[in-house]
mmCIF file of C-alpha atoms in Angstrom:
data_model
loop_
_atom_site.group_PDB
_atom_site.id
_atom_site.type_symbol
_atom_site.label_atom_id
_atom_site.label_comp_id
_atom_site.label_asym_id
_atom_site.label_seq_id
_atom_site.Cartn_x
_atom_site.Cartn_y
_atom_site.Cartn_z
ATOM 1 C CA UNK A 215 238.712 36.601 200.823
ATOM 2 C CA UNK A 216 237.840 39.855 198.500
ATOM 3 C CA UNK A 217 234.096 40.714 197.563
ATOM 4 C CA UNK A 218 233.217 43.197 194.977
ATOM 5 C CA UNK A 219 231.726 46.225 197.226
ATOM 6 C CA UNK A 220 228.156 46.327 197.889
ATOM 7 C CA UNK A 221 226.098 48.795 195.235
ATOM 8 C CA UNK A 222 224.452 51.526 197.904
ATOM 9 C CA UNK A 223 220.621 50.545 196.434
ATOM 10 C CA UNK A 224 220.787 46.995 197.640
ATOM 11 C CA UNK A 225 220.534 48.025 201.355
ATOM 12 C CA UNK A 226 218.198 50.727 200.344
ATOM 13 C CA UNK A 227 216.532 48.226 199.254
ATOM 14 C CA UNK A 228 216.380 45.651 202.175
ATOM 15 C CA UNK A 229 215.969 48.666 204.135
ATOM 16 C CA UNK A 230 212.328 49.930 201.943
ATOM 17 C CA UNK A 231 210.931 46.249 201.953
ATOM 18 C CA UNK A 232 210.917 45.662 205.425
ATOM 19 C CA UNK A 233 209.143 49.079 205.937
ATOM 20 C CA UNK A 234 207.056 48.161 203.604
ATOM 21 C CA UNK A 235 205.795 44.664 204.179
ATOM 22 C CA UNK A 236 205.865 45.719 208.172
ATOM 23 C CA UNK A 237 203.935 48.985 208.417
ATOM 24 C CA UNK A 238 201.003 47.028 208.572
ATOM 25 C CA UNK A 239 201.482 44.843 211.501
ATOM 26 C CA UNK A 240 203.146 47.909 213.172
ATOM 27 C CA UNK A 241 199.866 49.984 213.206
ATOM 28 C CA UNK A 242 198.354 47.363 215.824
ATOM 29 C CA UNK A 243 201.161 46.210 217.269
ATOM 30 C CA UNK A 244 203.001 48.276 219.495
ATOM 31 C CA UNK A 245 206.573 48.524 219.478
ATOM 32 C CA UNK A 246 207.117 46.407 216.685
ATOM 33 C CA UNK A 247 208.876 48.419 214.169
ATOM 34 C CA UNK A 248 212.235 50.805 215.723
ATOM 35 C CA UNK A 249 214.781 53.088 214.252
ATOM 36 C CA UNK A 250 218.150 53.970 216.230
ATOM 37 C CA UNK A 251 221.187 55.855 215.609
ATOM 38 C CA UNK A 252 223.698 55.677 217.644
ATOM 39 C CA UNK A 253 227.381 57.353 217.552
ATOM 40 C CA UNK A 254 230.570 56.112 219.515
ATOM 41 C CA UNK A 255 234.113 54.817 219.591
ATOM 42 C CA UNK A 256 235.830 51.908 218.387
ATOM 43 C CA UNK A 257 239.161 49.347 218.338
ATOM 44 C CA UNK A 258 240.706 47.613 215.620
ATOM 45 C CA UNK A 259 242.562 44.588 216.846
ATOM 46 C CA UNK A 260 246.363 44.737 216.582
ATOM 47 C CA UNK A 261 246.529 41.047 214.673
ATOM 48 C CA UNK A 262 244.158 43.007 211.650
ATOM 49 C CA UNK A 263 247.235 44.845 210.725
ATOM 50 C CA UNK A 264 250.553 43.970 208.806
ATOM 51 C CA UNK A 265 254.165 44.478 210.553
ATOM 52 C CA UNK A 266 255.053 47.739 210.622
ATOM 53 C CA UNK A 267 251.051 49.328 210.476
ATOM 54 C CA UNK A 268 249.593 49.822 214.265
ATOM 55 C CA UNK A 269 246.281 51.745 214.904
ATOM 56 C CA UNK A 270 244.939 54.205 217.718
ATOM 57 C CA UNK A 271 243.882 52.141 220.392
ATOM 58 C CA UNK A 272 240.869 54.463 220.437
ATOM 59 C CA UNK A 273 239.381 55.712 216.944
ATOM 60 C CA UNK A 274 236.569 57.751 216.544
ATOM 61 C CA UNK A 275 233.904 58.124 215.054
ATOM 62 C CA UNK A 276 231.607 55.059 215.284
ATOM 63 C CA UNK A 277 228.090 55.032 213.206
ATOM 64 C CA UNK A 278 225.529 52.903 213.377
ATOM 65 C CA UNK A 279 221.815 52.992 211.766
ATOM 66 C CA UNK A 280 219.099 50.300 212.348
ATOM 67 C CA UNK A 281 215.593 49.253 211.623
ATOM 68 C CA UNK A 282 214.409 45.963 214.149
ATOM 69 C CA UNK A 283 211.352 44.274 214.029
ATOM 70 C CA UNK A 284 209.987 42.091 216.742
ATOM 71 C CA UNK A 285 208.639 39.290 216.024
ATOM 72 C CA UNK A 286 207.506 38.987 219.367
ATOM 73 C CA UNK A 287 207.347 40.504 222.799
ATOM 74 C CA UNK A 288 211.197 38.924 223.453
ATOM 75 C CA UNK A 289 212.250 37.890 219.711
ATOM 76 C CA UNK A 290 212.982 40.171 216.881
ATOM 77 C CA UNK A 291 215.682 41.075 214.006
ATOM 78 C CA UNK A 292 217.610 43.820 213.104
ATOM 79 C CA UNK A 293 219.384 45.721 209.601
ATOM 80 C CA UNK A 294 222.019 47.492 210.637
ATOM 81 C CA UNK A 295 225.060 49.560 209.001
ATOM 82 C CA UNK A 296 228.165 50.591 210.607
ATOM 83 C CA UNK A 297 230.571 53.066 209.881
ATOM 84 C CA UNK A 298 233.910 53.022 211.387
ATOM 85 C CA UNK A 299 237.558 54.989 211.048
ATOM 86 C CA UNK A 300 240.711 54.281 212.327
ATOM 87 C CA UNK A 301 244.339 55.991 211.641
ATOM 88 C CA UNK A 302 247.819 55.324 212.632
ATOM 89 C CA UNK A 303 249.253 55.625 215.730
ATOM 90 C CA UNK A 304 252.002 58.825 216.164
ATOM 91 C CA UNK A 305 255.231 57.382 215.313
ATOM 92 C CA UNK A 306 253.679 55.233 213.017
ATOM 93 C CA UNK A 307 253.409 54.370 209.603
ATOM 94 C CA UNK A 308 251.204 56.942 207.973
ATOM 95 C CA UNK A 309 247.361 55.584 206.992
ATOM 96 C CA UNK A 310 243.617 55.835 207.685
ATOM 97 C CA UNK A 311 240.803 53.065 207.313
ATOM 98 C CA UNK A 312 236.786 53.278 206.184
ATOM 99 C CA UNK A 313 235.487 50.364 207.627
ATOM 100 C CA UNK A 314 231.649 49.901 206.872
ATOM 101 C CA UNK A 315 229.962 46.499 207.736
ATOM 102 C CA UNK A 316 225.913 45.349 207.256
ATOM 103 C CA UNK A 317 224.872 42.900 209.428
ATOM 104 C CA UNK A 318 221.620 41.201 210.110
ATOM 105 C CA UNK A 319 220.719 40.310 213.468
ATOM 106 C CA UNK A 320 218.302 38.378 215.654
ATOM 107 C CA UNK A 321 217.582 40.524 218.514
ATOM 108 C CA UNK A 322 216.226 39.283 221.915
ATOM 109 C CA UNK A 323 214.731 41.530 224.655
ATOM 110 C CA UNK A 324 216.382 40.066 228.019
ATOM 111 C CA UNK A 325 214.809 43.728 229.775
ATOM 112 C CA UNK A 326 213.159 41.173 232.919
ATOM 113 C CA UNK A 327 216.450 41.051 234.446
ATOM 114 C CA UNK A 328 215.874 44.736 235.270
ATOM 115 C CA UNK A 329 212.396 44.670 236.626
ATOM 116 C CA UNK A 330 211.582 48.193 235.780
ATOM 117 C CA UNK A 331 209.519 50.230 233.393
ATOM 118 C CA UNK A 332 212.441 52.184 232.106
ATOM 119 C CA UNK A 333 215.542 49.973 232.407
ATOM 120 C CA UNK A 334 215.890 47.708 229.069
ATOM 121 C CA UNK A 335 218.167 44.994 227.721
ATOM 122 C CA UNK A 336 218.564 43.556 224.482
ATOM 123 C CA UNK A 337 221.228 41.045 223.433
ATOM 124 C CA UNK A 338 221.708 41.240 219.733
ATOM 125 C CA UNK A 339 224.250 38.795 217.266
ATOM 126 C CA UNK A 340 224.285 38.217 213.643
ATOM 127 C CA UNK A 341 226.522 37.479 210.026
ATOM 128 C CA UNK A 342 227.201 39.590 207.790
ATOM 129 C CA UNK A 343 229.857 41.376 205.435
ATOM 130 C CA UNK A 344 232.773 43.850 206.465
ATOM 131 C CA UNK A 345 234.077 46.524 203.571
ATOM 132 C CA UNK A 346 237.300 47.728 204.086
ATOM 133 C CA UNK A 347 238.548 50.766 202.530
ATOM 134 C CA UNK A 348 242.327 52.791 202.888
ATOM 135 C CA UNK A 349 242.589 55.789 202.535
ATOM 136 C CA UNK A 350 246.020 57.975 201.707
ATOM 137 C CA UNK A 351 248.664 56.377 199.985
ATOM 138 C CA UNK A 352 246.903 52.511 199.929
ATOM 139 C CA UNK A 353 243.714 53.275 198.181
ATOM 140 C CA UNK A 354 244.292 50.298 195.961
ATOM 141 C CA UNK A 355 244.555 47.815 198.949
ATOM 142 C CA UNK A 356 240.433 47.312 199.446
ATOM 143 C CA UNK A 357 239.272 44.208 200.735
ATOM 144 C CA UNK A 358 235.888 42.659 201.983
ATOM 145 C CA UNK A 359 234.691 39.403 203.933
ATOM 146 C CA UNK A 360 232.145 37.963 206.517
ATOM 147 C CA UNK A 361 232.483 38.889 209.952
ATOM 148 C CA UNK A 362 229.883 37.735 213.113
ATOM 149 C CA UNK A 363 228.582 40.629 215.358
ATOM 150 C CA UNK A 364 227.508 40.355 218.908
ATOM 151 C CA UNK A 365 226.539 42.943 221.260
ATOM 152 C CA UNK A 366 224.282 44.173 224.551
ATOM 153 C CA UNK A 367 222.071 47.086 224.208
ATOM 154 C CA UNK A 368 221.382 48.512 227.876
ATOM 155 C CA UNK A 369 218.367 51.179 227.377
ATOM 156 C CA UNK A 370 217.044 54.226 229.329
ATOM 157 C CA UNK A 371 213.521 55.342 228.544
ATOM 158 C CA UNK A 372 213.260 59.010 227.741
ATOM 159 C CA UNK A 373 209.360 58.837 226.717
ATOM 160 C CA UNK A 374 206.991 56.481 225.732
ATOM 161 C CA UNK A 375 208.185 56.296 222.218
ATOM 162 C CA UNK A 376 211.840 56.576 222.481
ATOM 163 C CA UNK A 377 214.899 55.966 224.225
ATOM 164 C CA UNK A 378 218.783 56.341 225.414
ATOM 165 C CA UNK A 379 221.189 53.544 225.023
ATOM 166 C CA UNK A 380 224.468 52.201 225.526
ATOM 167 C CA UNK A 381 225.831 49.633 222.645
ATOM 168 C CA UNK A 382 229.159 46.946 223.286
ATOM 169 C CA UNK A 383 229.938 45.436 220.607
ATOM 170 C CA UNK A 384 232.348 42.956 219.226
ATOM 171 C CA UNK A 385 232.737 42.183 215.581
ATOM 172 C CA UNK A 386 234.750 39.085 214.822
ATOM 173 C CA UNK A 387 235.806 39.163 210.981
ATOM 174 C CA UNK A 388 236.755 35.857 209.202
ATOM 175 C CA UNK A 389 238.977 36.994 206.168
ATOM 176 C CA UNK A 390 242.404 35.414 204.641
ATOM 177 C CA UNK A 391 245.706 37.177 205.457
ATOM 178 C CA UNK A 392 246.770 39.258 203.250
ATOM 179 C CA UNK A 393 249.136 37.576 200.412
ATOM 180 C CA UNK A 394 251.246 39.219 199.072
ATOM 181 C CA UNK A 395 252.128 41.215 202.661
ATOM 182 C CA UNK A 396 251.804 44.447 199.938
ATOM 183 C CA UNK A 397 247.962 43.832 199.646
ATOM 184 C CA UNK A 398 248.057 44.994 203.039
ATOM 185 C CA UNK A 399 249.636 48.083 203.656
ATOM 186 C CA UNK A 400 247.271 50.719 205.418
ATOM 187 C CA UNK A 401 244.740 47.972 205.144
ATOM 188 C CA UNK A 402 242.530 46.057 208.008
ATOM 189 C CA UNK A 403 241.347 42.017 208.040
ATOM 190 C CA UNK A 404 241.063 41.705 211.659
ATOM 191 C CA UNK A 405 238.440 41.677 214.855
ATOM 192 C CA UNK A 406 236.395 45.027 215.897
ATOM 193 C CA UNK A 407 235.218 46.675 219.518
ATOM 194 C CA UNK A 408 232.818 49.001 219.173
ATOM 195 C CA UNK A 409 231.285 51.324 222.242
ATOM 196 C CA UNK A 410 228.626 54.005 221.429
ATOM 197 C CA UNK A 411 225.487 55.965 222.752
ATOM 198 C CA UNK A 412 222.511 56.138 220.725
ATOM 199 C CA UNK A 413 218.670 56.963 220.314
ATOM 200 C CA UNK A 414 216.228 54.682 219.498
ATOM 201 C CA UNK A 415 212.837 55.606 217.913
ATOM 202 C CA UNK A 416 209.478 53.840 218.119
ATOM 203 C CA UNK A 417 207.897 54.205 214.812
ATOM 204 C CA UNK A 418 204.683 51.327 215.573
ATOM 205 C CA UNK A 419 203.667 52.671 219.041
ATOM 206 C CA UNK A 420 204.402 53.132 222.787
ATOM 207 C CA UNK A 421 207.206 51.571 224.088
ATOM 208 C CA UNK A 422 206.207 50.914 228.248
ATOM 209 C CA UNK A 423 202.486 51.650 227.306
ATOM 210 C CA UNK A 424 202.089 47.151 228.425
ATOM 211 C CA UNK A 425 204.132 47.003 231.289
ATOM 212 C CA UNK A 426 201.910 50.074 232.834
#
């Protein structure tokens, strides 16, 4: 399954309108609109490649940006973009791989299970589109389809308005194989692990200023 590759404005977009249309709430409502960044490492899965292509088993970097809204004090949704590379393995057949995927997620706060101020948890799963692009000698062999993400978030509060976490996160893609074999030399349709550390920013208010 092949999709023409996303033009950069429309996530700028998505990304402006829900600042937009939430800054409002987000001046009385504390902790309702977040920013995060987080950077990390991730694993293609071996059945995304064609015979005779094998990845890293550990590729770096890992990017991620997102902007989450909650809905509620347990419920919200999250924009996100990720930015992944992987190369070859030594011994291997020569190639490197852009990944980028958007995804948009429902978000749900499961931080109770921890029972403390500072301790957070957030569970986090959503569609969305993977864009795969080689780089080297198989720039020609692009490709793009849907994949599902899901994910735990564990978080450490630094202050009241931001704080340290640790992302896990599996992205399942759904795309065609590759036909003809060609189409995917130095190319990627598989599955996608994805571990990183990360900051996330309260731009609405306090986080742990209502559980004080």
């Amino acid at each position: 399954m092949t999709f023409k590759i996303f033009d950069i404005r429309i996530p700028a977009f998505i990304l402006f309108t829900i600042i937009f249309f939430a800054s409002p709430e987000a001046q009385t409502d504390k902790s309702t609109l977040k920013a995060q960044i987080a950077v990390g490492l991730n694993q293609p899965s071996v059945s995304g490649f064609v015979s005779g292509f094998e990845a890293k088993p550990v590729n770096f970097p890992t990017i991620n940006l997102g902007l989450q809204y909650q809905f509620s004090s347990m419920l919200g949704a999250k924009f996100d973009l990720g930015y992944n590379r992987f190369s070859n393995k030594e011994n291997t057949r020569d190639f490197k791989v852009n990944a980028t995927r958007l995804n948009l997620q429902l978000v749900y706060d499961a931080s109770q299970v921890f029972n403390q101020n500072r301790f957070g948890l957030f569970l986090h799963a959503g569609p969305g589109i993977t864009m795969i692009k080689p780089l080297g000698n198989f720039p020609e062999n692009k490709t793009s389809y849907f994949n599902i993400i899901g994910g735990a978030e564990f978080h450490y509060g630094l202050s009241d308005t931001m704080s340290v976490f640790l992302d896990a996160s599996y992205i399942a893609g759904f795309a065609k194989d590759f036909d003809p074999i060609t189409s995917g030399y130095g190319s990627f349709n598989g599955n996608l692990t994805t571990v990183s550390i990360g900051l996330s920013f309260s731009l609405s208010g306090c986080y742990f200023c209502e559980q004080r």
